[in-house]
Every structure is written in structure tokens, then in C-alpha cells.
Coordinates of C-alpha atoms and ligand atoms in Angstrom, one line a residue:
M29 CA 13.4 -11.0 3.7
L30 CA 10.8 -12.8 5.7
S31 CA 13.3 -13.6 8.4
H32 CA 13.5 -9.9 9.4
V33 CA 9.8 -9.8 10.2
I34 CA 9.0 -13.4 11.3
D35 CA 8.3 -12.3 14.9
V36 CA 5.3 -10.3 13.8
L37 CA 3.8 -12.7 11.3
A38 CA 0.9 -14.9 12.3
D39 CA -0.9 -18.0 11.1
P40 CA -3.9 -16.7 9.0
I41 CA -6.0 -19.6 10.4
D42 CA -5.6 -19.2 14.1
G43 CA -3.2 -16.3 14.7
S44 CA -0.4 -18.5 16.3
P45 CA 3.2 -17.4 15.8
L46 CA 5.1 -18.6 12.7
S47 CA 8.7 -19.7 12.4
G48 CA 10.9 -20.4 9.3
V49 CA 12.0 -24.0 8.7
D50 CA 14.2 -25.7 6.1
Q51 CA 16.2 -22.5 5.5
F52 CA 13.0 -20.4 5.4
S53 CA 11.6 -22.4 2.5
R54 CA 8.5 -22.8 4.6
L55 CA 6.8 -21.0 7.5
V56 CA 5.3 -23.3 10.1
S57 CA 2.9 -22.2 12.9
E58 CA 2.9 -23.3 16.5
S59 CA -0.4 -25.1 15.6
G60 CA 1.3 -27.0 12.8
H61 CA 0.1 -25.3 9.6
S62 CA 2.7 -24.9 6.9
Y63 CA 3.0 -22.2 4.2
D64 CA 5.5 -22.6 1.4
V65 CA 7.8 -19.6 0.6
A66 CA 7.8 -19.0 -3.1
R67 CA 11.2 -19.1 -4.8
Q68 CA 10.9 -15.3 -5.4
G69 CA 10.8 -14.8 -1.6
Y70 CA 7.2 -14.1 -0.8
V71 CA 4.7 -16.2 1.2
T72 CA 1.0 -16.5 0.7
L73 CA -0.8 -16.5 4.1
A74 CA -4.4 -17.2 3.5
A75 CA -6.9 -19.3 5.5
G76 CA -9.4 -21.9 4.2
K77 CA -10.1 -21.8 0.5
G78 CA -7.5 -19.1 -0.1
L79 CA -7.8 -15.7 -1.7
R80 CA -11.1 -14.3 -3.1
Y81 CA -9.4 -11.6 -5.2
S82 CA -6.3 -11.6 -7.4
G83 CA -5.7 -7.8 -7.1
D84 CA -3.7 -5.9 -9.7
D85 CA -2.6 -8.0 -12.7
S86 CA 1.0 -8.1 -14.1
D87 CA 0.2 -5.3 -16.7
M88 CA -1.1 -3.0 -14.0
I89 CA 1.9 -3.7 -11.8
A90 CA 4.3 -3.1 -14.6
A91 CA 2.6 0.2 -15.5
R92 CA 2.8 1.2 -11.8
E93 CA 6.5 0.3 -11.6
T94 CA 7.3 2.4 -14.8
F95 CA 5.2 5.4 -13.7
L96 CA 6.6 5.5 -10.1
S97 CA 10.2 5.0 -11.2
R98 CA 9.9 8.2 -13.3
G99 CA 9.5 10.1 -10.0
H100 CA 6.1 11.7 -10.9
F101 CA 4.7 10.9 -7.4
A102 CA 7.9 11.9 -5.4
P103 CA 6.0 14.5 -3.3
F104 CA 3.5 11.7 -2.3
V105 CA 6.3 9.4 -1.2
E106 CA 8.0 12.2 0.7
A107 CA 4.8 13.0 2.5
I108 CA 4.3 9.4 3.6
S109 CA 7.9 9.0 4.7
H110 CA 7.7 12.2 6.8
T111 CA 4.4 11.3 8.3
V112 CA 5.6 7.9 9.4
A113 CA 8.7 9.5 10.9
D114 CA 6.4 11.9 12.8
V115 CA 4.3 9.0 14.0
L116 CA 7.4 7.2 15.4
D117 CA 8.6 10.4 17.0
D118 CA 5.3 11.1 18.7
A119 CA 5.2 7.5 20.0
E120 CA 8.7 8.1 21.3
V121 CA 10.0 4.9 19.7
P122 CA 13.6 4.7 20.9
E123 CA 16.6 4.6 18.6
G124 CA 17.6 1.1 17.7
A125 CA 14.1 -0.3 18.4
E126 CA 13.7 -1.6 14.8
P127 CA 10.1 -0.5 14.5
V128 CA 7.7 -2.5 12.3
I129 CA 5.9 -0.8 9.5
V130 CA 3.2 -2.7 7.6
E131 CA 2.0 -1.5 4.3
I132 CA -1.4 -2.7 3.1
G133 CA -1.9 -3.0 -0.7
A134 CA 1.8 -2.2 -1.0
G135 CA 2.0 -2.8 -4.8
T136 CA 5.5 -2.5 -6.0
G137 CA 6.9 -1.5 -2.6
Y138 CA 7.7 2.1 -3.8
Y139 CA 6.3 3.7 -0.6
L140 CA 7.5 1.0 1.8
S141 CA 11.0 0.9 0.5
H142 CA 11.3 4.7 0.8
V143 CA 9.9 4.7 4.3
L144 CA 12.4 2.0 5.4
D145 CA 15.3 4.0 3.8
S146 CA 14.3 7.0 5.8
I147 CA 14.1 5.2 9.2
E148 CA 17.2 3.5 10.3
G149 CA 16.7 -0.1 11.3
A150 CA 13.0 -0.1 10.6
R151 CA 11.5 -3.4 9.3
G152 CA 8.6 -3.7 6.8
V153 CA 5.9 -6.1 6.0
G154 CA 4.4 -5.5 2.5
I155 CA 1.0 -7.1 2.1
D156 CA -0.8 -7.3 -1.2
V157 CA -3.3 -9.7 -2.6
S158 CA -1.5 -9.6 -6.0
T159 CA 1.2 -12.2 -6.8
P160 CA 2.9 -10.0 -9.5
A161 CA 3.1 -7.2 -6.8
A162 CA 4.5 -9.6 -4.2
K163 CA 7.3 -10.6 -6.6
L164 CA 8.5 -7.0 -6.7
L165 CA 7.7 -6.4 -3.1
S166 CA 10.0 -9.2 -2.0
K167 CA 12.9 -7.5 -3.7
C168 CA 12.1 -3.9 -3.0
H169 CA 14.2 -3.6 0.2
P170 CA 16.4 -5.9 2.3
R171 CA 14.3 -5.3 5.4
V172 CA 10.9 -6.1 3.7
G173 CA 9.1 -9.4 4.0
A174 CA 6.5 -9.8 1.3
V175 CA 3.2 -11.4 2.0
V176 CA 0.3 -12.3 -0.3
A177 CA -2.9 -11.8 1.8
D178 CA -6.3 -10.3 1.6
A179 CA -6.7 -7.0 3.5
W180 CA -10.3 -7.8 4.1
A181 CA -9.6 -11.1 5.9
R182 CA -7.9 -11.5 9.3
L183 CA -4.4 -10.1 8.7
P184 CA -1.6 -12.6 9.2
I185 CA 0.0 -10.3 11.8
Q186 CA 0.3 -10.7 15.6
D187 CA -1.8 -8.6 17.9
S188 CA -0.3 -5.3 19.1
S189 CA 2.9 -5.8 17.2
V190 CA 3.0 -2.9 14.6
D191 CA 4.3 0.6 15.1
A192 CA 2.8 2.1 11.9
I193 CA 0.5 0.9 9.1
T194 CA 0.6 2.7 5.8
V195 CA -2.1 2.5 3.2
V196 CA -1.7 4.4 -0.1
F197 CA -4.6 4.2 -2.5
A198 CA -5.5 0.8 -1.1
P199 CA -8.1 -1.0 1.1
R200 CA -8.5 -0.1 4.7
N201 CA -9.7 -2.7 7.3
A202 CA -10.1 -0.6 10.4
S203 CA -10.9 -3.3 12.9
E204 CA -7.9 -5.4 11.9
F205 CA -5.6 -2.3 11.9
A206 CA -6.7 -1.6 15.5
R207 CA -6.0 -5.2 16.5
V208 CA -2.4 -5.3 15.1
L209 CA -1.3 -1.8 16.2
K210 CA 0.8 -1.3 19.3
P211 CA -0.9 1.0 21.8
Q212 CA 0.9 4.1 20.5
G213 CA 0.9 2.9 16.9
E214 CA -0.9 4.7 14.1
V215 CA -2.3 4.2 10.6
V216 CA -1.2 6.6 7.9
V217 CA -3.7 6.7 5.0
M218 CA -3.2 8.4 1.7
T219 CA -6.4 8.8 -0.4
P220 CA -6.8 10.6 -3.8
N221 CA -8.8 13.8 -3.4
V222 CA -11.1 15.8 -5.7
G223 CA -9.0 17.4 -8.3
H224 CA -6.5 14.4 -8.7
L225 CA -5.7 14.0 -12.4
S226 CA -8.4 16.5 -13.1
E227 CA -7.0 17.6 -16.5
L228 CA -7.2 14.0 -17.7
R229 CA -10.7 13.2 -16.6
E230 CA -12.7 14.6 -19.5
P231 CA -10.4 13.9 -22.4
L232 CA -9.9 10.3 -21.3
G233 CA -13.3 9.6 -19.9
I234 CA -12.1 8.5 -16.4
I235 CA -14.3 9.0 -13.3
D236 CA -13.5 11.7 -10.8
V237 CA -12.8 11.1 -7.1
E238 CA -16.1 11.4 -5.1
K239 CA -16.6 14.4 -2.9
G240 CA -16.7 13.7 0.9
K241 CA -14.4 10.6 0.6
I242 CA -12.2 11.6 3.6
D243 CA -15.2 12.2 5.9
R244 CA -16.7 8.8 4.8
M245 CA -13.4 7.1 5.5
I246 CA -13.3 8.6 9.0
A247 CA -16.9 7.6 9.7
Q248 CA -16.3 4.0 8.5
A249 CA -13.3 3.7 10.8
S250 CA -15.2 4.9 13.9
G251 CA -15.3 2.5 16.8
H252 CA -11.9 1.1 15.8
L253 CA -9.8 4.1 14.8
V254 CA -9.9 7.9 15.4
P255 CA -8.1 10.6 13.4
V256 CA -5.1 12.3 14.8
G257 CA -5.0 16.0 14.0
E258 CA -6.4 17.3 10.7
P259 CA -5.9 15.5 7.4
E260 CA -3.3 17.2 5.2
T261 CA -3.6 17.6 1.5
V262 CA -0.6 17.2 -0.8
E263 CA -1.0 18.9 -4.2
F264 CA 1.5 19.4 -7.0
V265 CA 1.7 19.6 -10.8
M266 CA 3.3 16.9 -12.9
N267 CA 4.5 17.4 -16.4
L268 CA 3.5 14.2 -18.1
D269 CA 4.2 13.0 -21.7
Q270 CA 1.8 10.7 -23.4
A271 CA 3.8 7.6 -22.4
S272 CA 3.6 8.6 -18.7
I273 CA -0.1 9.3 -19.0
A274 CA -0.6 5.8 -20.5
T275 CA 1.2 4.2 -17.6
Q276 CA -0.7 6.3 -15.0
I277 CA -4.0 5.2 -16.5
G278 CA -2.7 1.6 -16.9
M279 CA -1.9 1.3 -13.2
S280 CA -5.4 2.6 -12.1
P281 CA -8.8 1.0 -12.0
S282 CA -9.6 2.8 -15.2
A283 CA -7.4 0.3 -16.9
R284 CA -10.1 -2.3 -16.3
H285 CA -13.0 0.0 -17.6
I286 CA -11.6 1.4 -20.9
H287 CA -10.6 -0.7 -23.8
P288 CA -6.9 -0.3 -24.4
D289 CA -7.4 0.7 -28.1
I290 CA -9.9 3.4 -27.1
L291 CA -7.6 4.6 -24.4
A292 CA -4.7 4.8 -26.8
E293 CA -6.8 6.8 -29.3
R294 CA -7.8 9.3 -26.6
I295 CA -4.2 9.7 -25.3
A296 CA -3.0 10.3 -28.9
T297 CA -5.3 13.4 -29.0
L298 CA -3.6 15.0 -26.0
P299 CA -0.6 17.4 -26.3
S300 CA 2.8 15.6 -26.4
S301 CA 3.4 16.9 -22.8
M302 CA 0.9 18.4 -20.4
A303 CA 0.5 19.7 -16.8
V304 CA -1.5 17.3 -14.7
T305 CA -2.5 17.9 -11.1
A306 CA -1.8 15.3 -8.4
R307 CA -3.9 15.7 -5.2
A308 CA -4.2 13.4 -2.3
T309 CA -4.8 13.6 1.4
V310 CA -2.8 12.1 4.3
T311 CA -4.8 11.2 7.4
R312 CA -3.3 9.8 10.6
F313 CA -5.4 7.4 12.8
T314 CA -4.8 6.0 16.2
K315 CA -6.7 3.3 18.1
A316 CA -10.2 4.4 19.3
Ligands
SAM10 C1 -4.1 1.4 -6.4 S1 -2.9 0.2 -6.0 C2 -1.8 1.0 -4.9 C3 -0.5 0.3 -4.7 C4 0.5 1.0 -3.9 N1 0.0 1.4 -2.6 C5 1.0 2.3 -4.6 O1 0.3 3.3 -4.3 O2 1.9 2.2 -5.4 C6 -3.9 -0.9 -4.9 C7 -3.1 -2.1 -4.5 O3 -3.9 -2.8 -3.5 C8 -3.9 -4.2 -3.8 N2 -5.2 -4.7 -3.3 C9 -6.4 -4.6 -3.8 N3 -7.3 -5.3 -3.1 C10 -6.6 -5.8 -2.1 C11 -7.0 -6.7 -1.0 N4 -8.3 -7.0 -0.7 N5 -6.0 -7.1 -0.1 C12 -4.7 -6.7 -0.3 N6 -4.3 -6.0 -1.4 C13 -5.3 -5.5 -2.2 C14 -3.8 -4.2 -5.3 O4 -3.3 -5.5 -5.8 C15 -2.8 -3.1 -5.6 O5 -1.5 -3.5 -5.6

């Protein structure tokens, strides 16, 4: 619910604090701007002409929800939850402090809800530019506030208010992350690595992860964020049937590049069940 995180939200126009009025049916800033809370519980916080992107559409979000609910990415969610717990331990966040975790491009809230389950009292802000995602995000956990916002714009978050930011296969805005992090706060980024879904690339005609992606990400963040320790790679093998493969591709950018009929034909040529590698890297960053 937005009321749990209202103290960290900010007016996207001028950064002033927001408060809930009319039983949290609107958020109003100190400078007088008003933002309606949708009946599903999320709020759109965008300045000026609004959002430039619409993010993942409802089919992609539904595919993501189905795939993740089958537990195929469980080792990824474990890795994110453990890493956020380590970040809070290293920052010596005291018990009962109700730390704030912001997830950028939070999708269905799969990762954020698991993180909040694993950290007592933690509160979460799930940010995504997709309205279908925000509808699920707002229901994913009682201590999550769901916000539709563009990760490339000024984040609707107060300066120095966030204990940890998580980004899983989603956009990274290093300068904004540095602005909203507390002094001991960190960003936890999960990026796909070379070898991810490798067994599906050729038969389905999907593009591979580029080499050097992690080094490029670190270089792009420089001046704002610096890595903490060495990036850690999480790799495991999933046993996927054709339906799960269809949802995995349906939730990825490939869904936009391959015609659904062609994709269905290619998937039908695969074995009824096959071993597919999942491979991603977790990198921690602190303020430069
Ligand atoms: C690959 S999905 C990952 C979702 C989620 N982190 C997960 O792994 O289940 C990328 C997400 O980022 C969102 N997204 C893309 N561009 C964005 C932007 N500029 N601002 C905020 N969210 C964005 C998409 O709508 C989508 O939900």
C-alpha cells in the first residue's frame, strides 16, 4: 500500500514531499500538485507530458507471471534476496528500522515481494513504466507501494531515502540511483550473462547476450556508482516444457521481434521437455 512508503515518495515535478488525502485516493505534494491513485492501488508519478514509454504490455506481463510462478527462476530470486540482506547487514541497518527497498522495472513484483518476505518490516516501492505491471505490483505484498514512472526520468523518490535498490533485467539510471540512496545504501543489479538460455537461441532465432555487458554497465555507472566486491554469477539448469518455453520467450524482448505464429512453429519442433541454462550476474554498487 502506498501509505507504507509515502515518506519516501516525491513529486516528480519538483521533488517536494507527497502526502495521501481523501483516504489515499490522491497524493498531493507540498507544492500543490495532485496525483490520482488508481482504484487498483497504484499511482502514476510523471512530470509534464507524462510517460514516453509504455513498457511491457499485458501479454508480456501475463507470460512473466506464469513463468515466474512455476519457480523456474527460484535461484535468481534467492540470490537477490540474500544479496539485499547482505547489503543491509553491511550497512548495519538496525532491527526494527523498516528499511526501504526500491525495485526499478519491478514487473510483477516477484523479486520485490520475496525480498520483503525475507526482511522483517522492510518496505518496498515497486516502480515500473507499465500499467499492467503496476496492477500486479500493487497487490504483490502488503508492504509494497506501486508507482508507474519512467526509470530514465527524475525518480519520484526523496533524496538519500533508500536503503537498497534492486534492478533485475531492467533499466539502470545511475545518477538517479546515487541521488536517492542513503549514504550506506547500495544498488543490486542482476543482468543476464552470456550463456543465458543458450540452448534456445539457435532453434528459436533469439539474439544472444552481448559479451562484455557487465564491464560496460560498470563503466556507464562511473562517476555516480562504484562496484562493491566482485560481480557474482548465478547459473543453473531449468527443465522446461514447451509451454514454459513459450512463456519465457513471451515475457522477453524477443516477443516483440518474432511473429507469434513463427515462434509457435519453432517451439513445436523442440523436445517436449528440455534442459535450458539460466545464467545471470549480480553486481553490487555503492555511491561513488
Ligand atoms: C525484462 S522485464 C523485468 C521485470 C522484473 N524485474 C522481473 O525480472 O521479473 C523489464 C521491466 O522493466 C520495465 N521497464 C522498461 N523500461 C522502463 C522504464 N523506462 N522505466 C520503468 N520501467 C521500465 C518493463 O515494463 C518491464 O516490466
